[in-house]
PDB file of C-alpha atoms and ligand atoms in Angstrom:
ATOM      1  CA  MET A   1      13.381  23.430 -12.161  1.00  0.00           C
ATOM      2  CA  ALA A   2      11.426  20.309 -13.079  1.00  0.00           C
ATOM      3  CA  ALA A   3      11.024  17.684 -10.361  1.00  0.00           C
ATOM      4  CA  LYS A   4      12.850  14.388 -10.724  1.00  0.00           C
ATOM      5  CA  VAL A   5      10.335  11.640 -11.416  1.00  0.00           C
ATOM      6  CA  LEU A   6      10.047   8.803  -8.898  1.00  0.00           C
ATOM      7  CA  ASP A   7       9.414   6.047 -11.405  1.00  0.00           C
ATOM      8  CA  GLY A   8       7.281   3.484  -9.568  1.00  0.00           C
ATOM      9  CA  LYS A   9       7.295   1.058 -12.495  1.00  0.00           C
ATOM     10  CA  ALA A  10      11.099   0.939 -12.613  1.00  0.00           C
ATOM     11  CA  MET A  11      11.353   0.637  -8.823  1.00  0.00           C
ATOM     12  CA  ALA A  12       8.778  -2.154  -8.785  1.00  0.00           C
ATOM     13  CA  HIS A  13      10.692  -3.931 -11.549  1.00  0.00           C
ATOM     14  CA  ARG A  14      13.840  -3.884  -9.391  1.00  0.00           C
ATOM     15  CA  VAL A  15      11.910  -5.201  -6.383  1.00  0.00           C
ATOM     16  CA  ARG A  16      10.517  -8.063  -8.478  1.00  0.00           C
ATOM     17  CA  GLU A  17      13.998  -8.934  -9.782  1.00  0.00           C
ATOM     18  CA  GLY A  18      15.228  -9.216  -6.186  1.00  0.00           C
ATOM     19  CA  LEU A  19      12.247 -11.385  -5.241  1.00  0.00           C
ATOM     20  CA  ARG A  20      12.787 -13.707  -8.216  1.00  0.00           C
ATOM     21  CA  ALA A  21      16.359 -14.255  -7.050  1.00  0.00           C
ATOM     22  CA  ARG A  22      15.285 -14.916  -3.429  1.00  0.00           C
ATOM     23  CA  ILE A  23      12.600 -17.362  -4.552  1.00  0.00           C
ATOM     24  CA  ALA A  24      15.010 -19.176  -6.882  1.00  0.00           C
ATOM     25  CA  ALA A  25      17.574 -19.426  -4.058  1.00  0.00           C
ATOM     26  CA  SER A  26      14.916 -20.937  -1.774  1.00  0.00           C
ATOM     27  CA  ALA A  27      14.026 -23.719  -4.227  1.00  0.00           C
ATOM     28  CA  GLY A  28      15.846 -26.392  -2.209  1.00  0.00           C
ATOM     29  CA  LEU A  29      13.936 -25.625   0.994  1.00  0.00           C
ATOM     30  CA  GLY A  30      10.879 -27.518  -0.255  1.00  0.00           C
ATOM     31  CA  ARG A  31       8.488 -24.819   0.885  1.00  0.00           C
ATOM     32  CA  PRO A  32       6.411 -23.319  -1.924  1.00  0.00           C
ATOM     33  CA  ILE A  33       6.076 -19.547  -1.765  1.00  0.00           C
ATOM     34  CA  ARG A  34       2.362 -18.952  -2.099  1.00  0.00           C
ATOM     35  CA  LEU A  35      -0.264 -16.277  -1.653  1.00  0.00           C
ATOM     36  CA  ASP A  36      -3.779 -17.362  -0.656  1.00  0.00           C
ATOM     37  CA  ALA A  37      -6.411 -14.748  -1.457  1.00  0.00           C
ATOM     38  CA  VAL A  38     -10.070 -14.908  -0.453  1.00  0.00           C
ATOM     39  CA  ILE A  39     -12.678 -13.205  -2.621  1.00  0.00           C
ATOM     40  CA  ALA A  40     -16.403 -13.024  -1.823  1.00  0.00           C
ATOM     41  CA  SER A  41     -17.634 -10.422  -4.247  1.00  0.00           C
ATOM     42  CA  ALA A  42     -19.131  -9.902  -7.687  1.00  0.00           C
ATOM     43  CA  ASP A  43     -17.287  -6.575  -7.902  1.00  0.00           C
ATOM     44  CA  ARG A  44     -15.601  -6.364 -11.310  1.00  0.00           C
ATOM     45  CA  ALA A  45     -12.704  -4.228 -10.061  1.00  0.00           C
ATOM     46  CA  ALA A  46     -11.926  -6.749  -7.287  1.00  0.00           C
ATOM     47  CA  HIS A  47     -11.817  -9.599  -9.832  1.00  0.00           C
ATOM     48  CA  LEU A  48      -9.644  -7.591 -12.232  1.00  0.00           C
ATOM     49  CA  TYR A  49      -7.292  -6.804  -9.331  1.00  0.00           C
ATOM     50  CA  SER A  50      -7.068 -10.463  -8.333  1.00  0.00           C
ATOM     51  CA  GLU A  51      -6.345 -11.491 -11.938  1.00  0.00           C
ATOM     52  CA  SER A  52      -3.571  -8.912 -12.154  1.00  0.00           C
ATOM     53  CA  GLN A  53      -2.203 -10.127  -8.805  1.00  0.00           C
ATOM     54  CA  ALA A  54      -2.221 -13.715 -10.032  1.00  0.00           C
ATOM     55  CA  ARG A  55      -0.175 -12.735 -13.105  1.00  0.00           C
ATOM     56  CA  GLN A  56       2.347 -10.775 -11.032  1.00  0.00           C
ATOM     57  CA  CYS A  57       2.717 -13.586  -8.500  1.00  0.00           C
ATOM     58  CA  VAL A  58       3.303 -16.223 -11.165  1.00  0.00           C
ATOM     59  CA  ASP A  59       5.779 -13.907 -12.892  1.00  0.00           C
ATOM     60  CA  VAL A  60       8.129 -13.900  -9.878  1.00  0.00           C
ATOM     61  CA  GLY A  61       7.550 -17.534  -8.882  1.00  0.00           C
ATOM     62  CA  ILE A  62       4.803 -17.170  -6.225  1.00  0.00           C
ATOM     63  CA  GLU A  63       1.916 -19.680  -6.375  1.00  0.00           C
ATOM     64  CA  TYR A  64      -1.420 -17.847  -6.315  1.00  0.00           C
ATOM     65  CA  HIS A  65      -4.402 -19.638  -4.777  1.00  0.00           C
ATOM     66  CA  LEU A  66      -7.724 -17.826  -5.116  1.00  0.00           C
ATOM     67  CA  HIS A  67     -10.511 -18.952  -2.766  1.00  0.00           C
ATOM     68  CA  ARG A  68     -13.811 -17.906  -4.326  1.00  0.00           C
ATOM     69  CA  LEU A  69     -16.805 -17.617  -2.000  1.00  0.00           C
ATOM     70  CA  PRO A  70     -20.324 -16.584  -3.074  1.00  0.00           C
ATOM     71  CA  ALA A  71     -20.942 -12.838  -3.299  1.00  0.00           C
ATOM     72  CA  ASP A  72     -23.672 -13.278  -0.670  1.00  0.00           C
ATOM     73  CA  ALA A  73     -21.483 -15.286   1.741  1.00  0.00           C
ATOM     74  CA  ALA A  74     -22.167 -14.800   5.454  1.00  0.00           C
ATOM     75  CA  PHE A  75     -19.581 -13.630   8.004  1.00  0.00           C
ATOM     76  CA  ASP A  76     -19.145 -17.214   9.273  1.00  0.00           C
ATOM     77  CA  ASP A  77     -18.328 -18.475   5.748  1.00  0.00           C
ATOM     78  CA  VAL A  78     -15.621 -15.880   5.190  1.00  0.00           C
ATOM     79  CA  ALA A  79     -14.274 -16.086   8.733  1.00  0.00           C
ATOM     80  CA  GLY A  80     -14.291 -19.891   8.565  1.00  0.00           C
ATOM     81  CA  ARG A  81     -12.187 -19.855   5.402  1.00  0.00           C
ATOM     82  CA  VAL A  82      -9.683 -17.434   6.925  1.00  0.00           C
ATOM     83  CA  LEU A  83      -9.390 -19.603  10.053  1.00  0.00           C
ATOM     84  CA  LEU A  84      -8.816 -22.720   7.922  1.00  0.00           C
ATOM     85  CA  LEU A  85      -6.052 -20.940   6.020  1.00  0.00           C
ATOM     86  CA  ASN A  86      -4.519 -19.781   9.325  1.00  0.00           C
ATOM     87  CA  GLN A  87      -4.285 -23.419  10.444  1.00  0.00           C
ATOM     88  CA  ASP A  88      -2.947 -24.792   7.163  1.00  0.00           C
ATOM     89  CA  GLU A  89       0.824 -25.146   7.508  1.00  0.00           C
ATOM     90  CA  ALA A  90       1.300 -25.014   3.734  1.00  0.00           C
ATOM     91  CA  VAL A  91      -0.228 -21.512   3.707  1.00  0.00           C
ATOM     92  CA  CYS A  92       2.168 -18.718   4.605  1.00  0.00           C
ATOM     93  CA  ALA A  93       0.526 -15.567   3.169  1.00  0.00           C
ATOM     94  CA  ILE A  94      -3.156 -14.578   3.290  1.00  0.00           C
ATOM     95  CA  MET A  95      -5.136 -11.611   2.000  1.00  0.00           C
ATOM     96  CA  VAL A  96      -8.845 -10.877   1.760  1.00  0.00           C
ATOM     97  CA  HIS A  97     -10.183  -8.930  -1.197  1.00  0.00           C
ATOM     98  CA  LEU A  98     -12.576  -6.046  -0.599  1.00  0.00           C
ATOM     99  CA  PRO A  99     -15.424  -5.339  -0.812  1.00  0.00           C
ATOM    100  CA  MET A 100     -16.871  -7.970   1.490  1.00  0.00           C
ATOM    101  CA  PRO A 101     -20.503  -9.055   0.990  1.00  0.00           C
ATOM    102  CA  ALA A 102     -23.160  -6.747   2.442  1.00  0.00           C
ATOM    103  CA  GLY A 103     -23.441  -7.274   6.185  1.00  0.00           C
ATOM    104  CA  VAL A 104     -19.955  -8.766   6.585  1.00  0.00           C
ATOM    105  CA  ASP A 105     -17.711  -6.590   8.741  1.00  0.00           C
ATOM    106  CA  ALA A 106     -14.452  -6.404   6.762  1.00  0.00           C
ATOM    107  CA  GLU A 107     -12.431  -5.164   9.754  1.00  0.00           C
ATOM    108  CA  ARG A 108     -13.589  -8.118  11.845  1.00  0.00           C
ATOM    109  CA  VAL A 109     -12.521 -10.503   9.081  1.00  0.00           C
ATOM    110  CA  GLN A 110      -9.155  -8.772   8.706  1.00  0.00           C
ATOM    111  CA  GLY A 111      -8.637  -9.010  12.452  1.00  0.00           C
ATOM    112  CA  LEU A 112      -8.871 -12.814  12.196  1.00  0.00           C
ATOM    113  CA  ILE A 113      -5.956 -13.208   9.778  1.00  0.00           C
ATOM    114  CA  ASP A 114      -2.916 -14.726  11.506  1.00  0.00           C
ATOM    115  CA  PRO A 115      -0.649 -11.652  11.967  1.00  0.00           C
ATOM    116  CA  ASP A 116       2.352 -13.620  10.666  1.00  0.00           C
ATOM    117  CA  LYS A 117       0.485 -14.438   7.430  1.00  0.00           C
ATOM    118  CA  ASP A 118      -1.237 -11.030   7.060  1.00  0.00           C
ATOM    119  CA  VAL A 119       0.590  -9.726   3.966  1.00  0.00           C
ATOM    120  CA  GLU A 120      -1.545  -6.598   3.634  1.00  0.00           C
ATOM    121  CA  GLY A 121      -0.787  -5.642   7.233  1.00  0.00           C
ATOM    122  CA  VAL A 122      -4.488  -5.128   8.004  1.00  0.00           C
ATOM    123  CA  ASN A 123      -4.727  -7.001  11.305  1.00  0.00           C
ATOM    124  CA  PRO A 124      -4.602  -4.408  14.113  1.00  0.00           C
ATOM    125  CA  ALA A 125      -1.845  -6.533  15.675  1.00  0.00           C
ATOM    126  CA  ASN A 126       0.414  -5.624  12.765  1.00  0.00           C
ATOM    127  CA  ILE A 127      -0.436  -1.935  13.039  1.00  0.00           C
ATOM    128  CA  GLY A 128       0.484  -2.214  16.736  1.00  0.00           C
ATOM    129  CA  ARG A 129       3.813  -3.781  15.838  1.00  0.00           C
ATOM    130  CA  VAL A 130       4.446  -0.904  13.413  1.00  0.00           C
ATOM    131  CA  VAL A 131       3.899   1.557  16.275  1.00  0.00           C
ATOM    132  CA  TYR A 132       6.337  -0.284  18.534  1.00  0.00           C
ATOM    133  CA  GLY A 133       8.898  -0.576  15.749  1.00  0.00           C
ATOM    134  CA  ARG A 134       8.887  -4.350  15.865  1.00  0.00           C
ATOM    135  CA  ARG A 135       9.331  -6.657  12.907  1.00  0.00           C
ATOM    136  CA  SER A 136       5.994  -6.748  11.125  1.00  0.00           C
ATOM    137  CA  LEU A 137       4.078  -6.940   7.888  1.00  0.00           C
ATOM    138  CA  VAL A 138       3.368  -3.311   7.019  1.00  0.00           C
ATOM    139  CA  PRO A 139       0.373  -2.098   4.916  1.00  0.00           C
ATOM    140  CA  CYS A 140       1.582  -2.163   1.311  1.00  0.00           C
ATOM    141  CA  THR A 141       0.750   1.393   0.170  1.00  0.00           C
ATOM    142  CA  ALA A 142       2.322   2.964   3.270  1.00  0.00           C
ATOM    143  CA  LEU A 143       5.414   0.824   2.731  1.00  0.00           C
ATOM    144  CA  ALA A 144       5.518   1.738  -0.977  1.00  0.00           C
ATOM    145  CA  SER A 145       5.352   5.452  -0.103  1.00  0.00           C
ATOM    146  CA  LEU A 146       8.160   5.126   2.448  1.00  0.00           C
ATOM    147  CA  GLU A 147      10.361   3.232  -0.033  1.00  0.00           C
ATOM    148  CA  MET A 148       9.817   5.960  -2.613  1.00  0.00           C
ATOM    149  CA  ILE A 149      10.699   8.713  -0.136  1.00  0.00           C
ATOM    150  CA  GLU A 150      13.828   6.828   0.980  1.00  0.00           C
ATOM    151  CA  SER A 151      14.896   6.294  -2.643  1.00  0.00           C
ATOM    152  CA  THR A 152      15.503  10.058  -2.917  1.00  0.00           C
ATOM    153  CA  GLY A 153      18.250   9.828  -0.286  1.00  0.00           C
ATOM    154  CA  ILE A 154      16.700  12.613   1.808  1.00  0.00           C
ATOM    155  CA  PRO A 155      17.721  12.192   5.477  1.00  0.00           C
ATOM    156  CA  LEU A 156      14.436  11.571   7.288  1.00  0.00           C
ATOM    157  CA  ARG A 157      15.753  12.161  10.812  1.00  0.00           C
ATOM    158  CA  GLY A 158      14.637  15.676  11.690  1.00  0.00           C
ATOM    159  CA  ALA A 159      12.889  16.177   8.349  1.00  0.00           C
ATOM    160  CA  SER A 160       9.490  17.856   8.385  1.00  0.00           C
ATOM    161  CA  CYS A 161       6.845  15.587   6.813  1.00  0.00           C
ATOM    162  CA  VAL A 162       3.165  16.222   6.194  1.00  0.00           C
ATOM    163  CA  VAL A 163       0.887  13.280   5.433  1.00  0.00           C
ATOM    164  CA  VAL A 164      -2.344  14.560   3.895  1.00  0.00           C
ATOM    165  CA  GLY A 165      -5.033  11.979   4.725  1.00  0.00           C
ATOM    166  CA  ALA A 166      -5.170   9.739   7.780  1.00  0.00           C
ATOM    167  CA  SER A 167      -6.910   6.510   6.794  1.00  0.00           C
ATOM    168  CA  ASN A 168      -6.141   3.333   8.731  1.00  0.00           C
ATOM    169  CA  ILE A 169      -4.585   1.715   5.705  1.00  0.00           C
ATOM    170  CA  VAL A 170      -2.478   4.523   4.181  1.00  0.00           C
ATOM    171  CA  GLY A 171      -2.094   7.829   6.023  1.00  0.00           C
ATOM    172  CA  LYS A 172      -1.893   6.645   9.640  1.00  0.00           C
ATOM    173  CA  PRO A 173       0.589   3.790   9.164  1.00  0.00           C
ATOM    174  CA  LEU A 174       2.750   5.974   6.931  1.00  0.00           C
ATOM    175  CA  ALA A 175       2.805   8.748   9.550  1.00  0.00           C
ATOM    176  CA  VAL A 176       3.969   6.173  12.105  1.00  0.00           C
ATOM    177  CA  LEU A 177       6.616   4.751   9.753  1.00  0.00           C
ATOM    178  CA  LEU A 178       7.988   8.279   9.252  1.00  0.00           C
ATOM    179  CA  MET A 179       7.962   8.820  13.038  1.00  0.00           C
ATOM    180  CA  ARG A 180       9.997   5.639  13.377  1.00  0.00           C
ATOM    181  CA  GLU A 181      12.618   7.314  11.164  1.00  0.00           C
ATOM    182  CA  GLU A 182      12.599  10.214  13.643  1.00  0.00           C
ATOM    183  CA  ALA A 183      11.062  12.656  11.199  1.00  0.00           C
ATOM    184  CA  THR A 184       8.783  15.379  12.570  1.00  0.00           C
ATOM    185  CA  VAL A 185       5.393  14.338  11.252  1.00  0.00           C
ATOM    186  CA  HIS A 186       2.081  16.115  10.831  1.00  0.00           C
ATOM    187  CA  SER A 187      -0.784  13.704  10.230  1.00  0.00           C
ATOM    188  CA  THR A 188      -3.550  15.768   8.643  1.00  0.00           C
ATOM    189  CA  ASN A 189      -7.150  15.274   7.547  1.00  0.00           C
ATOM    190  CA  LYS A 190     -10.046  17.172   6.032  1.00  0.00           C
ATOM    191  CA  PHE A 191     -10.513  19.183   9.246  1.00  0.00           C
ATOM    192  CA  THR A 192      -6.894  20.337   9.456  1.00  0.00           C
ATOM    193  CA  ARG A 193      -6.604  24.130   9.556  1.00  0.00           C
ATOM    194  CA  GLU A 194      -4.088  25.988   7.386  1.00  0.00           C
ATOM    195  CA  LEU A 195      -3.022  22.835   5.591  1.00  0.00           C
ATOM    196  CA  PRO A 196      -1.416  24.666   2.630  1.00  0.00           C
ATOM    197  CA  ALA A 197       0.837  26.666   5.008  1.00  0.00           C
ATOM    198  CA  LEU A 198       1.768  23.499   6.905  1.00  0.00           C
ATOM    199  CA  CYS A 199       2.719  21.752   3.660  1.00  0.00           C
ATOM    200  CA  ALA A 200       4.659  24.776   2.416  1.00  0.00           C
ATOM    201  CA  ARG A 201       7.177  24.321   5.262  1.00  0.00           C
ATOM    202  CA  ALA A 202       7.572  20.573   4.734  1.00  0.00           C
ATOM    203  CA  ASP A 203      10.522  18.666   3.294  1.00  0.00           C
ATOM    204  CA  VAL A 204       8.185  15.785   2.394  1.00  0.00           C
ATOM    205  CA  VAL A 205       4.497  15.969   1.469  1.00  0.00           C
ATOM    206  CA  VAL A 206       2.468  12.803   0.930  1.00  0.00           C
ATOM    207  CA  ALA A 207      -0.926  13.340  -0.687  1.00  0.00           C
ATOM    208  CA  ALA A 208      -3.313  10.524   0.280  1.00  0.00           C
ATOM    209  CA  ALA A 209      -6.722  12.181   0.534  1.00  0.00           C
ATOM    210  CA  GLY A 210      -8.504  10.932  -2.583  1.00  0.00           C
ATOM    211  CA  VAL A 211      -9.202  14.494  -3.809  1.00  0.00           C
ATOM    212  CA  ALA A 212      -8.126  15.171  -7.401  1.00  0.00           C
ATOM    213  CA  GLY A 213      -5.622  18.014  -7.706  1.00  0.00           C
ATOM    214  CA  LEU A 214      -5.865  18.962  -4.001  1.00  0.00           C
ATOM    215  CA  VAL A 215      -2.166  19.769  -3.566  1.00  0.00           C
ATOM    216  CA  THR A 216      -1.182  22.719  -5.735  1.00  0.00           C
ATOM    217  CA  ARG A 217       2.220  24.313  -6.386  1.00  0.00           C
ATOM    218  CA  GLU A 218       1.634  27.018  -3.743  1.00  0.00           C
ATOM    219  CA  TRP A 219       1.586  24.247  -1.097  1.00  0.00           C
ATOM    220  CA  ILE A 220       5.057  23.016  -1.937  1.00  0.00           C
ATOM    221  CA  LYS A 221       8.454  24.235  -0.761  1.00  0.00           C
ATOM    222  CA  PRO A 222      10.942  24.364  -3.669  1.00  0.00           C
ATOM    223  CA  GLY A 223      12.890  21.111  -3.799  1.00  0.00           C
ATOM    224  CA  ALA A 224      10.527  19.141  -1.518  1.00  0.00           C
ATOM    225  CA  VAL A 225       9.741  15.449  -2.016  1.00  0.00           C
ATOM    226  CA  VAL A 226       6.107  14.968  -3.055  1.00  0.00           C
ATOM    227  CA  ILE A 227       4.472  11.538  -3.071  1.00  0.00           C
ATOM    228  CA  ASP A 228       1.104  11.260  -4.786  1.00  0.00           C
ATOM    229  CA  VAL A 229      -0.925   8.318  -3.467  1.00  0.00           C
ATOM    230  CA  GLY A 230      -4.301   9.438  -4.819  1.00  0.00           C
ATOM    231  CA  ILE A 231      -6.154   7.504  -7.491  1.00  0.00           C
ATOM    232  CA  ASN A 232      -9.095   9.528  -8.798  1.00  0.00           C
ATOM    233  CA  ARG A 233     -11.197   8.904 -11.910  1.00  0.00           C
ATOM    234  CA  VAL A 234     -12.111  12.209 -13.550  1.00  0.00           C
ATOM    235  CA  THR A 235     -13.512  13.317 -16.880  1.00  0.00           C
ATOM    236  CA  ALA A 236     -10.843  15.156 -18.847  1.00  0.00           C
ATOM    237  CA  ASP A 237     -11.441  18.237 -21.034  1.00  0.00           C
ATOM    238  CA  ASP A 238     -11.802  15.937 -24.056  1.00  0.00           C
ATOM    239  CA  GLY A 239     -14.720  14.191 -22.289  1.00  0.00           C
ATOM    240  CA  LYS A 240     -12.735  10.970 -21.759  1.00  0.00           C
ATOM    241  CA  PRO A 241     -12.208   9.352 -18.348  1.00  0.00           C
ATOM    242  CA  ARG A 242      -8.714   9.697 -16.867  1.00  0.00           C
ATOM    243  CA  THR A 243      -6.930   8.618 -13.719  1.00  0.00           C
ATOM    244  CA  VAL A 244      -5.293  11.475 -11.826  1.00  0.00           C
ATOM    245  CA  GLY A 245      -3.690  11.831  -8.424  1.00  0.00           C
ATOM    246  CA  ASP A 246      -4.169  14.259  -5.536  1.00  0.00           C
ATOM    247  CA  VAL A 247      -1.333  16.460  -6.819  1.00  0.00           C
ATOM    248  CA  ALA A 248      -2.008  19.196  -9.375  1.00  0.00           C
ATOM    249  CA  PRO A 249       0.186  19.354 -12.509  1.00  0.00           C
ATOM    250  CA  GLY A 250       2.011  22.612 -11.553  1.00  0.00           C
ATOM    251  CA  VAL A 251       3.691  20.919  -8.565  1.00  0.00           C
ATOM    252  CA  ALA A 252       6.219  19.289 -10.913  1.00  0.00           C
ATOM    253  CA  GLU A 253       7.699  22.749 -11.533  1.00  0.00           C
ATOM    254  CA  VAL A 254       8.425  23.370  -7.832  1.00  0.00           C
ATOM    255  CA  ALA A 255       9.075  20.004  -6.167  1.00  0.00           C
ATOM    256  CA  GLY A 256      12.499  18.369  -6.139  1.00  0.00           C
ATOM    257  CA  TRP A 257      11.030  14.879  -6.497  1.00  0.00           C
ATOM    258  CA  LEU A 258       7.554  13.779  -7.522  1.00  0.00           C
ATOM    259  CA  SER A 259       5.862  10.401  -7.895  1.00  0.00           C
ATOM    260  CA  PRO A 260       3.498  10.393 -10.881  1.00  0.00           C
ATOM    261  CA  VAL A 261      -0.032   9.010 -11.191  1.00  0.00           C
ATOM    262  CA  PRO A 262      -0.283   6.591 -12.857  1.00  0.00           C
ATOM    263  CA  GLY A 263       3.100   4.863 -12.646  1.00  0.00           C
ATOM    264  CA  GLY A 264       4.171   5.865  -9.119  1.00  0.00           C
ATOM    265  CA  VAL A 265       2.912   4.479  -5.822  1.00  0.00           C
ATOM    266  CA  GLY A 266       0.452   2.096  -7.560  1.00  0.00           C
ATOM    267  CA  PRO A 267       2.999  -0.315  -9.110  1.00  0.00           C
ATOM    268  CA  MET A 268       5.164  -0.130  -5.978  1.00  0.00           C
ATOM    269  CA  THR A 269       2.169  -1.084  -3.804  1.00  0.00           C
ATOM    270  CA  VAL A 270       1.766  -4.359  -5.701  1.00  0.00           C
ATOM    271  CA  ALA A 271       5.529  -4.965  -5.475  1.00  0.00           C
ATOM    272  CA  MET A 272       5.320  -4.495  -1.685  1.00  0.00           C
ATOM    273  CA  LEU A 273       2.511  -7.079  -1.510  1.00  0.00           C
ATOM    274  CA  LEU A 274       4.776  -9.537  -3.328  1.00  0.00           C
ATOM    275  CA  ARG A 275       7.672  -8.686  -1.013  1.00  0.00           C
ATOM    276  CA  ASN A 276       5.511  -9.084   2.094  1.00  0.00           C
ATOM    277  CA  THR A 277       4.431 -12.473   0.713  1.00  0.00           C
ATOM    278  CA  VAL A 278       8.026 -13.625   0.260  1.00  0.00           C
ATOM    279  CA  ASP A 279       8.954 -12.232   3.705  1.00  0.00           C
ATOM    280  CA  ALA A 280       6.011 -14.067   5.296  1.00  0.00           C
ATOM    281  CA  CYS A 281       7.006 -17.340   3.627  1.00  0.00           C
ATOM    282  CA  LEU A 282      10.795 -17.159   3.889  1.00  0.00           C
ATOM    283  CA  GLY A 283      11.411 -14.626   6.632  1.00  0.00           C
ATOM    284  CA  ARG A 284      13.035 -11.275   6.108  1.00  0.00           C
ATOM    285  CA  PRO A 285      16.537 -11.377   4.575  1.00  0.00           C
TER     286      PRO A 285
HETATM  287  P1  LIG B 301      -9.955   7.386   2.833  1.00  0.00           P
HETATM  288  O1  LIG B 301     -11.145   7.945   2.135  1.00  0.00           O
HETATM  289  O2  LIG B 301     -10.089   6.197   3.704  1.00  0.00           O
HETATM  290  O3  LIG B 301      -9.295   8.542   3.712  1.00  0.00           O
HETATM  291  C1  LIG B 301      -9.100   9.832   3.187  1.00  0.00           C
HETATM  292  C2  LIG B 301      -8.398  10.687   4.191  1.00  0.00           C
HETATM  293  O4  LIG B 301      -8.131  11.935   3.555  1.00  0.00           O
HETATM  294  C3  LIG B 301      -9.202  11.009   5.458  1.00  0.00           C
HETATM  295  O5  LIG B 301      -8.335  11.041   6.574  1.00  0.00           O
HETATM  296  C4  LIG B 301      -9.764  12.404   5.192  1.00  0.00           C
HETATM  297  O6  LIG B 301      -9.993  13.175   6.368  1.00  0.00           O
HETATM  298  C5  LIG B 301      -8.640  13.001   4.359  1.00  0.00           C
HETATM  299  N1  LIG B 301      -9.101  14.072   3.468  1.00  0.00           N
HETATM  300  C6  LIG B 301     -10.167  14.052   2.640  1.00  0.00           C
HETATM  301  N2  LIG B 301     -10.311  15.245   2.021  1.00  0.00           N
HETATM  302  C7  LIG B 301      -9.307  16.021   2.492  1.00  0.00           C
HETATM  303  C8  LIG B 301      -8.940  17.367   2.250  1.00  0.00           C
HETATM  304  N3  LIG B 301      -9.616  18.139   1.404  1.00  0.00           N
HETATM  305  N4  LIG B 301      -7.850  17.846   2.900  1.00  0.00           N
HETATM  306  C9  LIG B 301      -7.146  17.064   3.763  1.00  0.00           C
HETATM  307  N5  LIG B 301      -7.458  15.793   4.026  1.00  0.00           N
HETATM  308  C10 LIG B 301      -8.536  15.277   3.405  1.00  0.00           C
HETATM  309  O7  LIG B 301      -8.879   7.163   1.670  1.00  0.00           O
HETATM  310  P2  LIG B 301      -7.702   6.092   1.477  1.00  0.00           P
HETATM  311  O8  LIG B 301      -8.267   4.715   1.377  1.00  0.00           O
HETATM  312  O9  LIG B 301      -6.581   6.369   2.406  1.00  0.00           O
HETATM  313  O10 LIG B 301      -7.243   6.509  -0.003  1.00  0.00           O
HETATM  314  C11 LIG B 301      -6.755   7.808  -0.248  1.00  0.00           C
HETATM  315  C12 LIG B 301      -6.403   7.891  -1.726  1.00  0.00           C
HETATM  316  O11 LIG B 301      -5.349   6.979  -1.980  1.00  0.00           O
HETATM  317  C13 LIG B 301      -7.542   7.477  -2.669  1.00  0.00           C
HETATM  318  O12 LIG B 301      -7.459   8.255  -3.851  1.00  0.00           O
HETATM  319  C14 LIG B 301      -7.235   6.038  -2.979  1.00  0.00           C
HETATM  320  O13 LIG B 301      -7.760   5.627  -4.227  1.00  0.00           O
HETATM  321  C15 LIG B 301      -5.721   6.082  -3.010  1.00  0.00           C
HETATM  322  N6  LIG B 301      -5.089   4.797  -2.757  1.00  0.00           N
HETATM  323  C16 LIG B 301      -4.094   4.446  -3.591  1.00  0.00           C
HETATM  324  C17 LIG B 301      -3.427   3.241  -3.398  1.00  0.00           C
HETATM  325  C18 LIG B 301      -2.326   2.860  -4.333  1.00  0.00           C
HETATM  326  O14 LIG B 301      -1.956   1.706  -4.401  1.00  0.00           O
HETATM  327  N7  LIG B 301      -1.738   3.811  -5.056  1.00  0.00           N
HETATM  328  C19 LIG B 301      -3.802   2.402  -2.350  1.00  0.00           C
HETATM  329  C20 LIG B 301      -4.791   2.816  -1.458  1.00  0.00           C
HETATM  330  C21 LIG B 301      -5.435   4.031  -1.675  1.00  0.00           C
END
């Protein structure tokens, strides 16, 4: 049996349609929906990402304001800009592009973002709210993964879920979000013993380790939901570079549902950033 594909592009398209409608309906409120992003880097990938963000924002009706700081900016420069944006009443959604300049502590900067404007959910206050189940802005990739799991219709209460990888921004918040749904969750990392056996009993496996092809078909219970978060650049057999996930190709023959790479969690992550932005500006519907 071939797994059903969790088409992240199609899901993201539907999210954007919904956002366009919400933004259009808010036109009379006189409050522009805007995302303010701070960049202090010469990193090409960060600039490409911000350009792609700008296009996606404009496409749904979100104003995109990019605040460019020098690539050698000091902590006080970056922090000062974030604090100014916090105070500006016209600003409702803030994010800070990584990497930060050498010597600038990114976590300290993220911790300064007003939690109500923190659309990437990177301020520890928002992670705390996730733990307590309160209304909050949730890290976008964790949210994207949860949305994709829920789209399968699998009842999460009592389901056995394994999250492979426990970073602050993906694995940990996702494990907590699944706990909030009353799933039984194993948060795992590179030191976890007998990981394949643990996964083989799971109804849901999320691969977020950053290791190409880590999760193989032997790890997967027939019919399980498998979410591939990994983005790994590898050299293919033809010598050309390719982007692959953490899930090996054979898994598609065993799983019930599988999110592909590319075209799975990636596009949904950007859609969740847009949705967090609209939620921060308009409030949750
Ligand atoms: P990270 O490096 O911060 O954390 C990796 C985690 O995986 C750690 O907890 C580590 O212990 C664990 N791990 C590493 N090797 C392992 C192994 N062999 N077995 C079990 N666990 C192992 O990574 P991150 O920032 O969470 O990113 C993880 C992957 O997700 C990367 O490929 C990254 O590019 C991708 N990513 C994708 C999106 C997206 O939008 N699709 C967003 C963020 C990250």
